[in-house]
Coordinates of C-alpha atoms in Angstrom, one line a residue:
M1 CA 5.5 -2.0 9.9
M2 CA 3.6 0.5 12.1
S3 CA 3.8 4.2 11.8
D4 CA 6.8 5.7 13.5
A5 CA 5.5 6.7 16.9
S6 CA 8.7 8.6 17.7
L7 CA 7.9 11.3 15.3
P8 CA 7.0 14.6 17.0
A9 CA 4.0 16.8 16.3
L10 CA 4.0 18.0 12.7
T11 CA 6.5 20.8 12.0
L12 CA 6.6 21.7 8.3
P13 CA 9.9 22.9 6.7
P14 CA 9.8 26.4 5.3
A15 CA 9.4 25.2 1.7
L16 CA 6.2 23.4 2.6
R17 CA 4.8 26.2 4.8
R18 CA 5.1 28.4 1.7
V19 CA 2.8 26.1 -0.4
L20 CA 0.4 24.7 2.2
P21 CA -2.1 27.0 3.9
A22 CA -2.2 27.2 7.7
A23 CA -4.3 24.4 9.0
R24 CA -5.1 22.2 12.0
W25 CA -3.3 18.9 11.4
E26 CA -4.7 15.6 12.7
R27 CA -2.4 12.6 13.2
V28 CA -3.5 9.5 11.3
T29 CA -2.8 6.4 13.2
E30 CA -4.3 3.8 10.9
G31 CA -2.0 2.2 8.3
E32 CA 1.3 0.5 8.1
S33 CA 3.3 2.6 5.6
G34 CA 6.2 3.3 8.0
A35 CA 5.6 7.0 7.7
G36 CA 4.0 9.5 10.0
V37 CA 0.8 10.8 8.4
W38 CA -1.1 14.0 9.2
R39 CA -4.2 15.4 7.5
S40 CA -6.1 18.7 7.3
T41 CA -9.5 19.2 5.6
R42 CA -7.8 19.5 2.2
F43 CA -4.3 18.0 2.4
V44 CA -2.3 15.1 3.7
V45 CA 1.4 15.2 4.7
K46 CA 3.6 12.1 5.1
V47 CA 6.9 12.4 7.0
Q48 CA 9.5 9.7 7.1
S49 CA 12.8 9.4 9.0
R50 CA 15.8 9.1 6.7
T51 CA 17.7 7.5 9.6
L52 CA 15.2 4.7 10.1
Y53 CA 14.4 4.4 6.4
P54 CA 17.5 5.3 4.3
A55 CA 15.8 4.5 1.0
S56 CA 13.8 7.4 -0.2
T57 CA 10.4 5.7 -0.3
L58 CA 8.4 8.9 -0.2
L59 CA 10.2 10.1 -3.4
Q60 CA 9.2 6.8 -4.9
E61 CA 5.6 7.4 -3.9
R62 CA 5.8 10.9 -5.5
E63 CA 6.9 9.5 -8.8
R64 CA 4.2 6.9 -8.8
L65 CA 1.5 9.4 -7.9
R66 CA 2.6 11.5 -10.8
W67 CA 2.5 8.6 -13.2
F68 CA -1.0 7.4 -12.1
A69 CA -2.4 10.9 -12.4
G70 CA -4.9 10.8 -15.3
R71 CA -4.9 7.0 -15.4
L72 CA -6.6 6.3 -12.1
P73 CA -8.0 8.5 -9.3
V74 CA -5.1 9.2 -6.9
P75 CA -4.1 12.2 -4.7
Q76 CA -2.4 15.1 -6.4
V77 CA 1.2 15.8 -5.4
V78 CA 1.6 19.3 -3.9
A79 CA 5.2 19.2 -2.8
Y80 CA 8.1 17.0 -1.7
E81 CA 11.0 18.0 0.5
D82 CA 14.1 16.2 2.0
D83 CA 16.1 17.9 4.6
G84 CA 18.6 15.1 5.1
E85 CA 17.0 13.9 8.3
Q86 CA 13.4 13.6 7.2
E87 CA 11.5 13.6 3.9
Y88 CA 8.1 15.1 3.5
L89 CA 5.4 14.4 0.9
A90 CA 2.4 16.7 0.7
M91 CA -0.6 15.8 -1.4
T92 CA -4.3 16.6 -1.7
R93 CA -6.8 14.7 0.5
L94 CA -9.3 12.5 -1.3
P95 CA -12.9 13.0 -0.3
G96 CA -14.6 10.0 1.4
I97 CA -13.5 7.3 3.9
A98 CA -11.2 4.4 3.8
M99 CA -12.8 1.1 2.9
S100 CA -11.7 -0.2 6.3
H101 CA -13.8 2.5 8.1
P102 CA -16.6 1.1 10.3
D103 CA -19.2 3.0 8.2
A104 CA -18.0 1.2 5.1
A105 CA -18.2 -2.1 6.8
L106 CA -22.0 -1.6 7.1
H107 CA -22.1 -2.3 3.4
P108 CA -19.8 -5.3 2.9
E109 CA -21.3 -6.5 -0.4
R110 CA -20.9 -3.1 -1.9
M111 CA -17.3 -2.8 -0.7
V112 CA -16.2 -6.1 -2.2
N113 CA -17.9 -5.1 -5.5
L114 CA -16.1 -1.8 -5.5
L115 CA -12.8 -3.4 -4.6
A116 CA -12.9 -6.1 -7.2
R117 CA -13.8 -3.5 -9.9
A118 CA -11.0 -1.2 -8.7
L119 CA -8.4 -4.0 -8.9
R120 CA -9.6 -5.1 -12.3
E121 CA -9.3 -1.5 -13.6
L122 CA -5.9 -1.2 -12.1
H123 CA -4.7 -4.5 -13.5
A124 CA -6.0 -3.6 -17.0
L125 CA -3.5 -0.7 -17.4
P126 CA -0.9 -1.4 -20.1
V127 CA 2.2 -3.0 -18.5
R128 CA 4.4 -1.6 -21.3
D129 CA 3.5 2.0 -20.2
C130 CA 4.5 1.5 -16.5
P131 CA 8.1 2.4 -15.7
F132 CA 8.2 0.8 -12.2
N133 CA 9.4 -2.7 -11.9
M134 CA 8.2 -4.4 -8.7
S135 CA 8.4 -8.0 -10.0
L136 CA 9.4 -10.8 -7.7
G137 CA 13.2 -10.5 -8.3
V138 CA 13.1 -6.9 -7.2
R139 CA 10.8 -7.5 -4.2
L140 CA 12.9 -10.4 -3.0
K141 CA 16.1 -8.3 -3.3
L142 CA 14.4 -5.6 -1.2
A143 CA 13.2 -8.1 1.3
R144 CA 16.7 -9.5 1.7
E145 CA 18.1 -6.0 2.3
R146 CA 15.4 -5.4 4.9
V147 CA 16.2 -8.6 6.7
A148 CA 19.9 -7.9 6.6
A149 CA 19.3 -4.4 8.0
G150 CA 17.2 -5.8 10.9
V151 CA 14.2 -3.5 10.1
V152 CA 11.6 -6.3 9.8
D153 CA 9.1 -6.2 12.7
E154 CA 8.9 -9.9 13.6
S155 CA 6.3 -9.3 16.3
D156 CA 3.9 -8.1 13.6
F157 CA 3.9 -11.4 11.7
D158 CA 0.6 -13.1 11.0
E159 CA -0.6 -15.5 13.7
E160 CA 0.6 -18.6 11.8
R161 CA 4.1 -17.3 11.7
Q162 CA 4.5 -15.9 15.2
G163 CA 7.8 -17.1 16.7
Q164 CA 9.5 -17.3 13.3
S165 CA 12.4 -15.1 12.4
A166 CA 12.7 -12.9 9.4
V167 CA 15.5 -15.1 8.1
Q168 CA 13.3 -18.1 8.3
V169 CA 10.5 -16.4 6.4
F170 CA 13.0 -15.2 3.7
N171 CA 14.4 -18.7 3.4
Q172 CA 10.9 -20.1 2.9
L173 CA 10.3 -17.5 0.2
A174 CA 13.4 -18.5 -1.6
R175 CA 12.6 -22.2 -1.5
T176 CA 9.0 -21.8 -2.7
R177 CA 9.4 -19.1 -5.3
P178 CA 6.8 -19.5 -8.0
A179 CA 8.1 -20.5 -11.4
E180 CA 6.1 -17.9 -13.3
E181 CA 4.6 -14.4 -12.8
D182 CA 1.3 -13.1 -14.1
L183 CA 2.5 -9.6 -14.6
V184 CA 0.2 -6.6 -14.4
V185 CA 0.3 -3.0 -13.0
T186 CA -0.2 -3.5 -9.2
H187 CA -0.9 -1.3 -6.2
G188 CA 1.6 -3.2 -4.1
D189 CA -0.3 -2.8 -0.8
A190 CA -3.9 -3.3 -1.8
C191 CA -5.4 -3.3 1.7
L192 CA -8.8 -1.8 2.6
P193 CA -7.3 1.2 4.3
N194 CA -5.7 2.2 1.0
V195 CA -8.9 2.4 -1.0
I196 CA -11.0 5.5 -0.4
V197 CA -14.7 5.3 -1.1
Q198 CA -17.7 7.7 -1.1
G199 CA -21.2 6.3 -1.6
E200 CA -21.3 4.1 -4.7
Y201 CA -17.8 5.0 -6.0
V202 CA -14.1 4.5 -5.3
E203 CA -12.7 8.0 -4.9
G204 CA -9.1 6.9 -5.3
L205 CA -6.2 4.8 -4.2
I206 CA -3.6 5.9 -1.6
D207 CA -0.2 4.7 -0.3
L208 CA 1.2 3.8 -3.7
G209 CA 4.9 3.7 -2.8
R210 CA 5.1 0.0 -3.8
A211 CA 3.1 0.3 -7.0
G212 CA 4.5 -1.2 -10.2
I213 CA 4.7 -4.2 -12.4
A214 CA 4.3 -7.4 -10.4
D215 CA 2.2 -10.6 -10.3
R216 CA -1.5 -9.8 -9.9
H217 CA -1.4 -12.0 -6.7
M218 CA 0.6 -9.3 -4.9
D219 CA -2.6 -7.3 -4.9
L220 CA -5.1 -10.2 -4.7
A221 CA -3.3 -11.7 -1.6
L222 CA -3.4 -8.6 0.4
A223 CA -6.8 -7.5 -0.7
W224 CA -8.2 -11.0 0.2
R225 CA -6.5 -11.0 3.6
S226 CA -7.6 -7.4 4.4
T227 CA -11.2 -8.2 3.4
R228 CA -11.2 -11.3 5.5
R229 CA -10.0 -9.4 8.5
N230 CA -12.4 -6.5 8.1
L231 CA -15.5 -8.0 6.6
G232 CA -15.2 -11.8 7.1
A233 CA -14.3 -14.9 5.2
T234 CA -17.5 -15.0 3.2
Y235 CA -16.8 -11.6 1.7
A236 CA -13.2 -12.4 1.1
G237 CA -14.3 -15.3 -1.0
M238 CA -16.8 -13.1 -2.8
L239 CA -14.0 -10.7 -3.7
L240 CA -12.1 -13.4 -5.6
D241 CA -15.3 -14.5 -7.3
L242 CA -16.1 -11.0 -8.5
Y243 CA -12.5 -10.5 -9.6
G244 CA -12.4 -13.7 -11.5
R245 CA -11.7 -17.1 -9.9
E246 CA -10.1 -18.3 -13.2
L247 CA -7.3 -15.9 -12.6
V248 CA -6.6 -16.9 -9.0
D249 CA -3.9 -19.3 -7.9
E250 CA -4.4 -20.3 -4.2
G251 CA -0.7 -21.1 -3.8
K252 CA 0.3 -17.7 -5.0
L253 CA -2.2 -16.1 -2.5
A254 CA -0.3 -17.8 0.3
Y255 CA 3.1 -16.9 -1.2
Y256 CA 2.5 -13.2 -1.5
Q257 CA 1.0 -13.0 2.0
L258 CA 4.3 -14.5 3.2
L259 CA 6.3 -12.0 1.2
D260 CA 4.4 -9.2 2.8
E261 CA 5.6 -10.2 6.2
L262 CA 9.0 -8.7 5.3
F263 CA 7.6 -5.2 4.4

């Protein structure tokens, strides 16, 4: 789940060099998207190996960014290229810092207020308008494919699952699958590094390659876990209070954290 450390220094294909200005590119090491990420003062470029990740996930992210444009603040797509070995997604860089940044952690109550508000706004988008299906049947199929391909990083499992295999985790997911889904438009990876803030505002959401229609607990589970890790248990609980405890199912919080182990 970590960024591919084997990727060399950023070398842009000719098509991207034509649309992106010459810049000093800084490697971004935070995040677990599976792609190498570089940024300049104005742009971000993601690069992903087609050998390690045969599914065109950056193309999926491009389509989602285009759909979210005008609905919620997200980066603007600049260009996409696929040379058969690697795919590249260039987009604008949002101003501000990630909600996981140490400076943001100095204002934990403000952060959980902003995060709860951002999730409520996202989940209020009309499901009928969203063309991306990431409901549990789809996610479990993708999880099974990842397990079969041997691409799940078992060493990166949460502490309570250290020592388990990806097959064991998948079998547990199959046995304990919730009977119903509370479907909304979700981010799909609603962790603090994927929320960009500036002052009193959320400037935008990033890493939207898994976004789509899913149970709201897909987002709540990862947002709660990320808040607990970055800000502490008190603020993780506050996040759920601010979002709306009447909408929270504790069992589903645990289930969707388990599901995330396979991605």
